[in-house]
Amino acid sequence: MSDDHSNEWYYNVKTGKVEPYQGSKSADRLGPYNSPEEAARALDKVQERNESWDNDPKWDDD
């Protein structure tokens, strides 16, 4: 695994801000993402995945 984290971006769920690798503790972050713009959409991506899984018959546990 590479030690170069220069292209890693994270979304901090506590602050609502995008951070580089050297940011807050990992328990408060989503990522890594390849760009600050992609990290800023982290919650949108979570929602999209949740909706996809909710409608996937393989994940129907009702």
Short mmCIF file of the N, C-alpha and C atoms (twelve columns), coordinates in Angstrom:
data_MODEL
# 
_entry.id   MODEL 
# 
loop_
_atom_site.group_PDB 
_atom_site.id 
_atom_site.type_symbol 
_atom_site.label_atom_id 
_atom_site.label_alt_id 
_atom_site.label_comp_id 
_atom_site.label_asym_id 
_atom_site.label_seq_id 
_atom_site.Cartn_x 
_atom_site.Cartn_y 
_atom_site.Cartn_z 
_atom_site.pdbx_PDB_model_num 
ATOM 1   N N  . MET A 1  0.841   -1.183 0.000  1 
ATOM 2   C CA . MET A 1  0.000   0.000  0.000  1 
ATOM 3   C C  . MET A 1  0.884   1.244  0.000  1 
ATOM 4   N N  . SER A 2  0.493   2.222  -0.732 1 
ATOM 5   C CA . SER A 2  1.292   3.431  -0.887 1 
ATOM 6   C C  . SER A 2  1.145   4.362  0.313  1 
ATOM 7   N N  . ASP A 3  2.215   5.082  0.597  1 
ATOM 8   C CA . ASP A 3  2.178   6.085  1.658  1 
ATOM 9   C C  . ASP A 3  1.774   7.450  1.126  1 
ATOM 10  N N  . ASP A 4  1.545   7.552  -0.169 1 
ATOM 11  C CA . ASP A 4  1.150   8.823  -0.776 1 
ATOM 12  C C  . ASP A 4  -0.363  8.981  -0.682 1 
ATOM 13  N N  . HIS A 5  -0.796  9.867  0.180  1 
ATOM 14  C CA . HIS A 5  -2.220  10.113 0.396  1 
ATOM 15  C C  . HIS A 5  -2.637  11.475 -0.155 1 
ATOM 16  N N  . SER A 6  -1.831  12.026 -1.054 1 
ATOM 17  C CA . SER A 6  -2.068  13.386 -1.534 1 
ATOM 18  C C  . SER A 6  -3.369  13.522 -2.334 1 
ATOM 19  N N  . ASN A 7  -3.848  12.426 -2.888 1 
ATOM 20  C CA . ASN A 7  -5.093  12.485 -3.669 1 
ATOM 21  C C  . ASN A 7  -6.267  11.852 -2.935 1 
ATOM 22  N N  . GLU A 8  -6.190  11.784 -1.613 1 
ATOM 23  C CA . GLU A 8  -7.283  11.229 -0.823 1 
ATOM 24  C C  . GLU A 8  -8.028  12.347 -0.118 1 
ATOM 25  N N  . TRP A 9  -9.339  12.348 -0.300 1 
ATOM 26  C CA . TRP A 9  -10.200 13.357 0.307  1 
ATOM 27  C C  . TRP A 9  -11.309 12.664 1.071  1 
ATOM 28  N N  . TYR A 10 -11.744 13.274 2.141  1 
ATOM 29  C CA . TYR A 10 -12.737 12.680 3.036  1 
ATOM 30  C C  . TYR A 10 -13.826 13.695 3.360  1 
ATOM 31  N N  . TYR A 11 -15.008 13.175 3.661  1 
ATOM 32  C CA . TYR A 11 -16.110 14.011 4.109  1 
ATOM 33  C C  . TYR A 11 -16.273 13.771 5.599  1 
ATOM 34  N N  . ASN A 12 -16.186 14.831 6.381  1 
ATOM 35  C CA . ASN A 12 -16.332 14.745 7.824  1 
ATOM 36  C C  . ASN A 12 -17.816 14.874 8.167  1 
ATOM 37  N N  . VAL A 13 -18.394 13.811 8.728  1 
ATOM 38  C CA . VAL A 13 -19.832 13.816 9.008  1 
ATOM 39  C C  . VAL A 13 -20.191 14.690 10.204 1 
ATOM 40  N N  . LYS A 14 -19.232 14.990 11.059 1 
ATOM 41  C CA . LYS A 14 -19.517 15.872 12.201 1 
ATOM 42  C C  . LYS A 14 -19.496 17.341 11.814 1 
ATOM 43  N N  . THR A 15 -18.547 17.722 10.973 1 
ATOM 44  C CA . THR A 15 -18.414 19.132 10.602 1 
ATOM 45  C C  . THR A 15 -19.104 19.467 9.287  1 
ATOM 46  N N  . GLY A 16 -19.344 18.445 8.451  1 
ATOM 47  C CA . GLY A 16 -19.923 18.674 7.140  1 
ATOM 48  C C  . GLY A 16 -18.940 19.258 6.151  1 
ATOM 49  N N  . LYS A 17 -17.649 19.095 6.442  1 
ATOM 50  C CA . LYS A 17 -16.607 19.670 5.580  1 
ATOM 51  C C  . LYS A 17 -15.761 18.581 4.950  1 
ATOM 52  N N  . VAL A 18 -15.170 18.926 3.814  1 
ATOM 53  C CA . VAL A 18 -14.239 18.050 3.114  1 
ATOM 54  C C  . VAL A 18 -12.847 18.283 3.700  1 
ATOM 55  N N  . GLU A 19 -12.113 17.165 3.892  1 
ATOM 56  C CA . GLU A 19 -10.777 17.239 4.488  1 
ATOM 57  C C  . GLU A 19 -9.788  16.412 3.679  1 
ATOM 58  N N  . PRO A 20 -8.515  16.788 3.725  1 
ATOM 59  C CA . PRO A 20 -7.491  15.927 3.141  1 
ATOM 60  C C  . PRO A 20 -7.222  14.744 4.078  1 
ATOM 61  N N  . TYR A 21 -6.348  13.868 3.664  1 
ATOM 62  C CA . TYR A 21 -5.993  12.686 4.460  1 
ATOM 63  C C  . TYR A 21 -5.614  13.051 5.897  1 
ATOM 64  N N  . GLN A 22 -4.848  14.114 6.070  1 
ATOM 65  C CA . GLN A 22 -4.401  14.528 7.391  1 
ATOM 66  C C  . GLN A 22 -5.480  15.354 8.089  1 
ATOM 67  N N  . GLY A 23 -6.629  14.779 8.292  1 
ATOM 68  C CA . GLY A 23 -7.733  15.497 8.920  1 
ATOM 69  C C  . GLY A 23 -8.124  14.861 10.236 1 
ATOM 70  N N  . SER A 24 -9.385  14.860 10.497 1 
ATOM 71  C CA . SER A 24 -9.931  14.338 11.750 1 
ATOM 72  C C  . SER A 24 -9.810  12.823 11.830 1 
ATOM 73  N N  . LYS A 25 -10.221 12.279 12.984 1 
ATOM 74  C CA . LYS A 25 -10.156 10.832 13.169 1 
ATOM 75  C C  . LYS A 25 -11.085 10.129 12.181 1 
ATOM 76  N N  . SER A 26 -10.697 8.940  11.803 1 
ATOM 77  C CA . SER A 26 -11.409 8.230  10.743 1 
ATOM 78  C C  . SER A 26 -12.848 7.873  11.109 1 
ATOM 79  N N  . ALA A 27 -13.172 7.748  12.382 1 
ATOM 80  C CA . ALA A 27 -14.537 7.401  12.784 1 
ATOM 81  C C  . ALA A 27 -15.537 8.482  12.391 1 
ATOM 82  N N  . ASP A 28 -15.068 9.688  12.139 1 
ATOM 83  C CA . ASP A 28 -15.943 10.805 11.790 1 
ATOM 84  C C  . ASP A 28 -15.975 11.086 10.293 1 
ATOM 85  N N  . ARG A 29 -15.346 10.218 9.483  1 
ATOM 86  C CA . ARG A 29 -15.201 10.544 8.065  1 
ATOM 87  C C  . ARG A 29 -15.677 9.441  7.148  1 
ATOM 88  N N  . LEU A 30 -16.085 9.845  5.955  1 
ATOM 89  C CA . LEU A 30 -16.398 8.939  4.861  1 
ATOM 90  C C  . LEU A 30 -15.331 9.129  3.795  1 
ATOM 91  N N  . GLY A 31 -14.889 8.055  3.212  1 
ATOM 92  C CA . GLY A 31 -13.891 8.154  2.159  1 
ATOM 93  C C  . GLY A 31 -12.920 6.997  2.234  1 
ATOM 94  N N  . PRO A 32 -11.891 7.033  1.430  1 
ATOM 95  C CA . PRO A 32 -11.383 8.168  0.668  1 
ATOM 96  C C  . PRO A 32 -12.082 8.346  -0.677 1 
ATOM 97  N N  . TYR A 33 -12.043 9.565  -1.154 1 
ATOM 98  C CA . TYR A 33 -12.528 9.940  -2.474 1 
ATOM 99  C C  . TYR A 33 -11.362 10.530 -3.250 1 
ATOM 100 N N  . ASN A 34 -11.491 10.550 -4.575 1 
ATOM 101 C CA . ASN A 34 -10.393 10.993 -5.437 1 
ATOM 102 C C  . ASN A 34 -10.281 12.495 -5.601 1 
ATOM 103 N N  . SER A 35 -11.293 13.236 -5.166 1 
ATOM 104 C CA . SER A 35 -11.246 14.690 -5.323 1 
ATOM 105 C C  . SER A 35 -12.095 15.333 -4.226 1 
ATOM 106 N N  . PRO A 36 -11.847 16.600 -3.945 1 
ATOM 107 C CA . PRO A 36 -12.691 17.301 -2.973 1 
ATOM 108 C C  . PRO A 36 -14.150 17.361 -3.421 1 
ATOM 109 N N  . GLU A 37 -14.381 17.476 -4.728 1 
ATOM 110 C CA . GLU A 37 -15.747 17.542 -5.253 1 
ATOM 111 C C  . GLU A 37 -16.491 16.219 -5.018 1 
ATOM 112 N N  . GLU A 38 -15.784 15.133 -5.240 1 
ATOM 113 C CA . GLU A 38 -16.383 13.822 -5.010 1 
ATOM 114 C C  . GLU A 38 -16.669 13.619 -3.516 1 
ATOM 115 N N  . ALA A 39 -15.768 14.034 -2.659 1 
ATOM 116 C CA . ALA A 39 -15.972 13.920 -1.209 1 
ATOM 117 C C  . ALA A 39 -17.158 14.768 -0.761 1 
ATOM 118 N N  . ALA A 40 -17.350 15.917 -1.378 1 
ATOM 119 C CA . ALA A 40 -18.459 16.795 -1.015 1 
ATOM 120 C C  . ALA A 40 -19.806 16.144 -1.316 1 
ATOM 121 N N  . ARG A 41 -19.827 15.186 -2.236 1 
ATOM 122 C CA . ARG A 41 -21.054 14.471 -2.585 1 
ATOM 123 C C  . ARG A 41 -21.221 13.177 -1.794 1 
ATOM 124 N N  . ALA A 42 -20.451 12.988 -0.748 1 
ATOM 125 C CA . ALA A 42 -20.445 11.722 -0.005 1 
ATOM 126 C C  . ALA A 42 -21.826 11.336 0.492  1 
ATOM 127 N N  . LEU A 43 -22.559 12.252 1.070  1 
ATOM 128 C CA . LEU A 43 -23.878 11.923 1.598  1 
ATOM 129 C C  . LEU A 43 -24.866 11.606 0.486  1 
ATOM 130 N N  . ASP A 44 -24.726 12.258 -0.663 1 
ATOM 131 C CA . ASP A 44 -25.558 11.933 -1.823 1 
ATOM 132 C C  . ASP A 44 -25.288 10.499 -2.270 1 
ATOM 133 N N  . LYS A 45 -24.002 10.136 -2.294 1 
ATOM 134 C CA . LYS A 45 -23.614 8.791  -2.704 1 
ATOM 135 C C  . LYS A 45 -24.158 7.750  -1.730 1 
ATOM 136 N N  . VAL A 46 -24.107 8.037  -0.441 1 
ATOM 137 C CA . VAL A 46 -24.666 7.130  0.564  1 
ATOM 138 C C  . VAL A 46 -26.158 6.934  0.320  1 
ATOM 139 N N  . GLN A 47 -26.868 8.013  0.080  1 
ATOM 140 C CA . GLN A 47 -28.309 7.932  -0.173 1 
ATOM 141 C C  . GLN A 47 -28.601 7.110  -1.429 1 
ATOM 142 N N  . GLU A 48 -27.823 7.335  -2.486 1 
ATOM 143 C CA . GLU A 48 -28.016 6.587  -3.727 1 
ATOM 144 C C  . GLU A 48 -27.799 5.092  -3.496 1 
ATOM 145 N N  . ARG A 49 -26.771 4.744  -2.757 1 
ATOM 146 C CA . ARG A 49 -26.497 3.329  -2.475 1 
ATOM 147 C C  . ARG A 49 -27.592 2.726  -1.609 1 
ATOM 148 N N  . ASN A 50 -28.043 3.450  -0.606 1 
ATOM 149 C CA . ASN A 50 -29.115 2.944  0.251  1 
ATOM 150 C C  . ASN A 50 -30.377 2.661  -0.562 1 
ATOM 151 N N  . GLU A 51 -30.733 3.581  -1.440 1 
ATOM 152 C CA . GLU A 51 -31.917 3.387  -2.273 1 
ATOM 153 C C  . GLU A 51 -31.744 2.186  -3.197 1 
ATOM 154 N N  . SER A 52 -30.557 2.035  -3.743 1 
ATOM 155 C CA . SER A 52 -30.284 0.903  -4.617 1 
ATOM 156 C C  . SER A 52 -30.413 -0.410 -3.857 1 
ATOM 157 N N  . TRP A 53 -29.841 -0.475 -2.675 1 
ATOM 158 C CA . TRP A 53 -29.921 -1.690 -1.869 1 
ATOM 159 C C  . TRP A 53 -31.359 -1.950 -1.399 1 
ATOM 160 N N  . ASP A 54 -32.087 -0.890 -1.069 1 
ATOM 161 C CA . ASP A 54 -33.478 -1.060 -0.642 1 
ATOM 162 C C  . ASP A 54 -34.333 -1.679 -1.742 1 
ATOM 163 N N  . ASN A 55 -33.964 -1.454 -3.006 1 
ATOM 164 C CA . ASN A 55 -34.726 -1.956 -4.142 1 
ATOM 165 C C  . ASN A 55 -34.106 -3.193 -4.787 1 
ATOM 166 N N  . ASP A 56 -33.082 -3.743 -4.177 1 
ATOM 167 C CA . ASP A 56 -32.402 -4.929 -4.710 1 
ATOM 168 C C  . ASP A 56 -33.021 -6.178 -4.091 1 
ATOM 169 N N  . PRO A 57 -33.611 -7.057 -4.904 1 
ATOM 170 C CA . PRO A 57 -34.264 -8.250 -4.347 1 
ATOM 171 C C  . PRO A 57 -33.311 -9.160 -3.572 1 
ATOM 172 N N  . LYS A 58 -32.016 -9.117 -3.894 1 
ATOM 173 C CA . LYS A 58 -31.060 -9.941 -3.155 1 
ATOM 174 C C  . LYS A 58 -30.909 -9.468 -1.704 1 
ATOM 175 N N  . TRP A 59 -31.292 -8.229 -1.422 1 
ATOM 176 C CA . TRP A 59 -31.160 -7.687 -0.075 1 
ATOM 177 C C  . TRP A 59 -32.514 -7.553 0.612  1 
ATOM 178 N N  . ASP A 60 -33.520 -8.216 0.115  1 
ATOM 179 C CA . ASP A 60 -34.856 -8.135 0.700  1 
ATOM 180 C C  . ASP A 60 -34.906 -9.003 1.956  1 
ATOM 181 N N  . ASP A 61 -34.882 -8.359 3.098  1 
ATOM 182 C CA . ASP A 61 -34.895 -9.086 4.371  1 
ATOM 183 C C  . ASP A 61 -36.170 -8.854 5.156  1 
ATOM 184 N N  . ASP A 62 -37.215 -8.405 4.475  1 
ATOM 185 C CA . ASP A 62 -38.506 -8.176 5.162  1 
ATOM 186 C C  . ASP A 62 -39.212 -9.475 5.451  1 
# 
